[in-house]
Coordinates of C-alpha atoms in Angstrom, one line a residue:
M1 CA 21.9 35.6 12.5
I2 CA 21.1 35.0 8.8
S3 CA 19.6 38.0 7.2
S4 CA 16.2 38.0 5.5
S5 CA 17.9 38.7 2.1
T6 CA 20.0 35.6 2.6
I7 CA 16.9 33.6 3.5
L8 CA 15.2 34.7 0.3
Q9 CA 18.4 34.0 -1.8
K10 CA 18.5 30.5 -0.3
A11 CA 14.8 30.0 -1.1
R12 CA 15.3 31.2 -4.7
S13 CA 18.2 28.8 -5.1
Q14 CA 15.9 26.0 -4.1
G15 CA 13.2 27.2 -6.5
I16 CA 10.8 28.1 -3.7
V17 CA 8.0 30.5 -4.8
F18 CA 5.1 29.0 -2.8
I19 CA 5.6 26.9 0.4
D20 CA 4.8 23.3 -0.1
P21 CA 1.6 22.2 1.8
R22 CA 2.9 18.6 1.8
I23 CA 5.4 19.7 4.4
D24 CA 3.8 19.6 7.8
Y25 CA 4.9 23.1 8.9
A26 CA 3.3 24.6 5.8
F27 CA 0.2 22.4 6.2
K28 CA -0.3 23.7 9.7
L29 CA 0.3 27.3 8.6
I30 CA -2.4 27.1 5.9
F31 CA -5.1 24.9 7.5
G32 CA -4.4 25.1 11.2
T33 CA -4.2 28.9 11.7
P34 CA -7.2 30.9 13.0
G35 CA -8.7 32.9 10.2
N36 CA -8.2 30.1 7.7
E37 CA -11.2 28.0 8.7
D38 CA -12.8 28.5 5.3
L39 CA -9.9 26.6 3.7
L40 CA -10.0 23.9 6.3
L41 CA -13.8 23.5 5.8
R42 CA -13.2 23.0 2.0
L43 CA -10.6 20.4 2.8
V44 CA -12.8 18.5 5.2
Q45 CA -15.7 18.7 2.6
A46 CA -13.4 17.2 -0.1
I47 CA -12.3 14.3 2.2
L48 CA -15.8 13.6 3.7
P49 CA -18.4 14.9 1.2
E50 CA -21.0 12.4 2.5
K51 CA -21.1 14.1 5.9
G52 CA -22.4 17.4 4.6
I53 CA -20.2 19.4 7.1
V54 CA -21.0 23.1 6.9
S55 CA -18.6 24.5 9.6
V56 CA -15.5 23.6 11.5
A57 CA -13.7 25.1 14.6
L58 CA -10.0 24.7 15.3
E59 CA -9.2 23.0 18.6
Q60 CA -6.0 22.6 20.7
Q61 CA -3.4 20.7 18.7
E62 CA -1.3 19.4 21.6
Q63 CA -2.8 16.4 23.4
V64 CA -1.5 14.7 26.6
G65 CA -1.6 11.2 27.9
L66 CA -2.9 9.8 31.2
R67 CA 0.2 10.9 33.4
P68 CA 2.2 14.1 33.5
D69 CA 5.3 12.1 32.2
S70 CA 3.3 10.4 29.4
R71 CA 4.2 10.9 25.8
R72 CA 2.5 13.9 24.2
S73 CA 1.0 14.2 20.7
V74 CA 1.2 17.3 18.6
V75 CA -1.0 16.9 15.6
D76 CA -1.0 19.0 12.4
V77 CA -4.6 20.1 12.5
R78 CA -7.4 19.3 14.9
C79 CA -10.9 20.6 14.6
G80 CA -14.5 20.0 15.6
T81 CA -17.4 19.9 13.1
D82 CA -20.9 21.2 13.2
D83 CA -22.3 17.7 13.7
G84 CA -20.4 17.2 17.0
S85 CA -17.6 15.0 15.5
E86 CA -13.9 15.6 16.0
M87 CA -11.3 15.4 13.2
I88 CA -7.6 15.1 13.3
I89 CA -5.7 15.6 10.1
E90 CA -2.1 14.5 9.6
M91 CA 0.1 15.4 6.6
Q92 CA 3.0 13.0 5.9
V93 CA 5.4 13.5 3.0
R94 CA 7.8 10.6 3.5
S95 CA 6.8 7.0 3.5
Q96 CA 6.5 5.2 6.9
D97 CA 6.2 1.5 7.3
D98 CA 4.1 1.9 10.4
F99 CA 2.0 4.9 9.3
T100 CA -1.3 3.1 9.9
D101 CA -0.2 2.3 13.5
R102 CA 0.8 6.0 13.9
L103 CA -2.8 7.0 13.0
V104 CA -4.1 4.5 15.6
F105 CA -1.7 5.9 18.2
Y106 CA -2.7 9.5 17.6
S107 CA -6.4 8.6 17.8
S108 CA -5.9 7.3 21.4
F109 CA -5.2 10.8 22.8
P110 CA -8.5 12.5 22.1
I111 CA -10.3 9.4 23.2
I112 CA -8.5 9.5 26.6
N113 CA -8.9 13.3 26.9
R114 CA -12.6 13.1 26.2
L115 CA -13.1 10.4 28.8
Q116 CA -11.2 12.4 31.4
Q117 CA -13.1 15.6 30.7
G118 CA -16.6 14.1 30.1
D119 CA -19.3 12.4 32.1
N120 CA -17.5 9.7 34.2
T121 CA -20.7 7.6 34.3
T122 CA -20.5 6.6 30.7
Y123 CA -18.0 5.6 28.0
S124 CA -20.1 7.1 25.2
L125 CA -18.0 8.9 22.6
T126 CA -18.8 11.2 19.8
P127 CA -17.3 10.2 16.4
L128 CA -13.6 10.7 15.9
Y129 CA -12.2 10.9 12.3
M130 CA -8.4 10.3 12.1
V131 CA -7.3 11.5 8.6
G132 CA -3.9 10.7 7.1
I133 CA -2.9 12.6 4.0
T134 CA 0.2 11.1 2.4
D135 CA 2.5 11.9 -0.5
F136 CA 3.1 8.1 -0.9
I137 CA 1.1 4.9 -1.3
I138 CA 0.7 3.6 2.3
P139 CA 2.7 0.3 2.7
G140 CA 1.1 -2.7 4.3
V141 CA -2.5 -1.9 3.2
P142 CA -4.2 -3.8 0.4
G143 CA -4.2 -1.4 -2.5
N144 CA -6.9 -0.1 -4.7
D145 CA -7.4 2.8 -7.1
D146 CA -9.3 5.1 -4.7
M147 CA -7.4 8.1 -3.5
I148 CA -9.6 8.4 -0.4
N149 CA -10.3 5.3 1.7
H150 CA -12.6 5.2 4.8
Y151 CA -12.1 2.5 7.5
T152 CA -14.2 1.7 10.5
I153 CA -14.4 -1.2 13.0
R154 CA -16.7 -3.9 11.6
N155 CA -17.5 -7.5 11.9
V156 CA -14.8 -9.7 10.4
K157 CA -17.3 -12.2 8.9
D158 CA -20.0 -9.7 8.0
N159 CA -18.6 -6.3 7.0
G160 CA -22.1 -4.8 7.0
I161 CA -22.2 -5.1 10.8
E162 CA -20.6 -2.0 12.4
F163 CA -19.1 -2.5 15.8
T164 CA -19.0 1.2 16.7
D165 CA -19.4 4.5 14.9
S166 CA -17.0 6.2 17.3
L167 CA -13.8 5.7 15.5
H168 CA -13.0 6.3 11.8
Y169 CA -9.7 6.2 9.9
I170 CA -9.4 7.9 6.6
T171 CA -6.4 7.8 4.2
V172 CA -5.8 10.2 1.4
E173 CA -3.0 9.0 -0.9
L174 CA -2.1 12.0 -3.1
P175 CA -0.1 10.0 -5.7
K176 CA -3.4 8.4 -6.8
L177 CA -4.6 11.9 -7.9
T178 CA -3.3 11.9 -11.5
C179 CA -5.8 14.2 -13.2
T180 CA -4.8 17.5 -14.7
L181 CA -5.7 21.0 -13.4
Q182 CA -8.3 21.4 -16.1
E183 CA -9.9 18.1 -15.2
V184 CA -10.1 18.7 -11.4
K185 CA -11.0 22.4 -11.5
D186 CA -14.3 23.2 -9.7
T187 CA -14.5 19.7 -8.1
P188 CA -14.0 18.9 -4.4
E189 CA -10.7 17.3 -5.2
W190 CA -9.3 20.6 -6.5
I191 CA -8.0 21.5 -3.1
L192 CA -6.2 18.1 -2.8
Y193 CA -4.6 18.7 -6.3
T194 CA -3.4 22.1 -5.0
I195 CA -1.9 20.5 -1.9
K196 CA -0.1 18.0 -4.1
N197 CA 1.2 20.5 -6.7
M198 CA 1.5 24.0 -5.3
G199 CA 5.0 23.6 -4.0
S200 CA 6.4 23.1 -7.5
M201 CA 4.5 26.0 -9.1
K202 CA 6.3 29.2 -10.0
E203 CA 3.2 31.3 -10.4
M204 CA -0.5 30.9 -9.7
P205 CA -2.3 29.4 -12.8
S206 CA -5.1 31.5 -14.2
E207 CA -7.6 28.8 -13.4
Y208 CA -7.3 29.9 -9.7
R209 CA -8.3 33.5 -10.2
G210 CA -11.5 34.4 -8.4
S211 CA -11.7 30.9 -6.8
Y212 CA -11.6 30.2 -3.0
L213 CA -8.1 28.7 -3.6
E214 CA -6.6 32.0 -4.5
K215 CA -6.4 32.7 -0.8
M216 CA -4.2 29.6 -0.4
F217 CA -1.7 31.0 -2.9
Q218 CA -1.7 34.3 -1.1
L219 CA -1.0 32.6 2.2
S220 CA 1.7 30.4 0.7
K221 CA 3.8 33.0 -1.2
F222 CA 7.2 32.6 0.4
A223 CA 8.4 36.2 -0.2
S224 CA 5.4 37.7 1.6
M225 CA 5.7 35.6 4.7
E226 CA 7.1 37.0 8.0
E227 CA 10.8 36.4 8.5
M228 CA 10.3 34.0 11.4
S229 CA 7.9 31.9 9.4
Q230 CA 10.4 32.0 6.4
R231 CA 13.1 30.7 8.7
E232 CA 11.1 27.9 10.2
Y233 CA 9.7 26.8 6.9
L234 CA 13.1 26.9 5.2
A235 CA 14.6 24.9 8.0
R236 CA 11.9 22.3 7.7
Y237 CA 12.1 22.2 4.0
M238 CA 15.9 21.7 4.0
W239 CA 15.5 19.0 6.6
E240 CA 13.0 17.1 4.3
V241 CA 15.4 17.5 1.4
D242 CA 18.3 16.1 3.5
Q243 CA 16.2 13.2 4.6
R244 CA 15.2 12.3 1.1
S245 CA 18.8 12.6 0.0
Q246 CA 20.0 10.3 2.7
L247 CA 17.3 7.8 1.9
R248 CA 18.2 7.9 -1.8
T249 CA 21.9 7.4 -1.0
A250 CA 21.2 4.5 1.3
R251 CA 18.9 2.9 -1.3
N252 CA 21.6 3.4 -4.0
E253 CA 24.3 2.0 -1.7
G254 CA 22.1 -1.0 -0.9
L255 CA 21.5 -1.6 -4.6
A256 CA 25.2 -1.4 -5.3
E257 CA 26.0 -3.7 -2.5
G258 CA 23.3 -6.2 -3.7
K259 CA 24.7 -6.0 -7.3
A260 CA 28.3 -6.6 -6.1
Q261 CA 27.1 -9.6 -4.0
S262 CA 25.2 -11.0 -7.0
S263 CA 28.4 -10.6 -9.2
L264 CA 30.4 -12.6 -6.6
E265 CA 27.9 -15.4 -6.5
T266 CA 27.8 -15.6 -10.3
A267 CA 31.6 -15.6 -10.4
R268 CA 31.7 -18.5 -7.8
R269 CA 29.3 -20.6 -9.8
M270 CA 31.2 -19.9 -13.1
K271 CA 34.5 -20.8 -11.4
L272 CA 33.0 -24.1 -10.1
K273 CA 31.9 -24.9 -13.7
G274 CA 35.5 -24.4 -14.9
F275 CA 35.4 -21.0 -16.6
D276 CA 38.7 -19.2 -16.7
A277 CA 39.4 -16.0 -14.8
D278 CA 39.5 -13.8 -18.0
T279 CA 36.0 -14.9 -19.1
I280 CA 34.6 -14.5 -15.6
S281 CA 36.1 -11.0 -15.3
E282 CA 34.7 -10.0 -18.6
L283 CA 31.2 -11.1 -17.8
T284 CA 31.0 -10.0 -14.2
T285 CA 33.4 -6.9 -14.3
L286 CA 35.1 -8.3 -11.2
S287 CA 38.9 -8.1 -11.1
K288 CA 41.0 -11.2 -11.6
E289 CA 42.5 -10.8 -8.1
V290 CA 39.0 -11.0 -6.6
I291 CA 38.1 -14.0 -8.8
N292 CA 41.2 -15.9 -8.0
G293 CA 40.5 -15.3 -4.3
L294 CA 37.1 -16.9 -4.4

């Protein structure tokens, strides 16, 4: 078994001082652990300031389908709010083409569970807020400059007519948060700025001293975590690094393949127009053997 000193050395080699809240394991550790409801409340208030939420309570994170063999859903953070609403918050660091459908899929579980557990004489539902915090701009959704976007089910022809207040989808795209620490300090968005940037910090900036977010840095200091949590976080962190590396390699290979294909097409056209092999080779960097074989 790897020793704790080896784990710390591995973390230092990766430049890890604070765990990165954008990684789902760290996000759950910070916001989904009993005793940290104060931080979760601040996050909820930053995402939905108009609701005036004053308290939250953590709920069961695993949700089941209709049958014992149905697919299960384990969400990052699930909580109830003081106004009777339910909120599920998902943190996603890598881009997904079907991320919006994933949010819809996850929202189906609490709806089914509430119908199973509630009054079977009515379909009445309390509001559910499905929140997706992403470290990427969500593909497939018409873009705007707003970091937080709130979607409900409304009339296609008249957007002012709401079909139901039972289902809400909220996206928080962290790349759109471009302000500095000084600009965001003491605003509701400060906690979102911290989620986005804390993983790359080497020490806690002085602006955080005495603020509610100082607790977040204390919870996230890698060297102070229990060994089991260090192991699990480091495993998840390295997996994310590997996934990004593989995606980058695949992207570069695809670009290289596309560039080579483009050079071949250019060479074919030049050859048809009567250019000699030396000229084609000089302009396309293809070998004469390849050009003569076209």
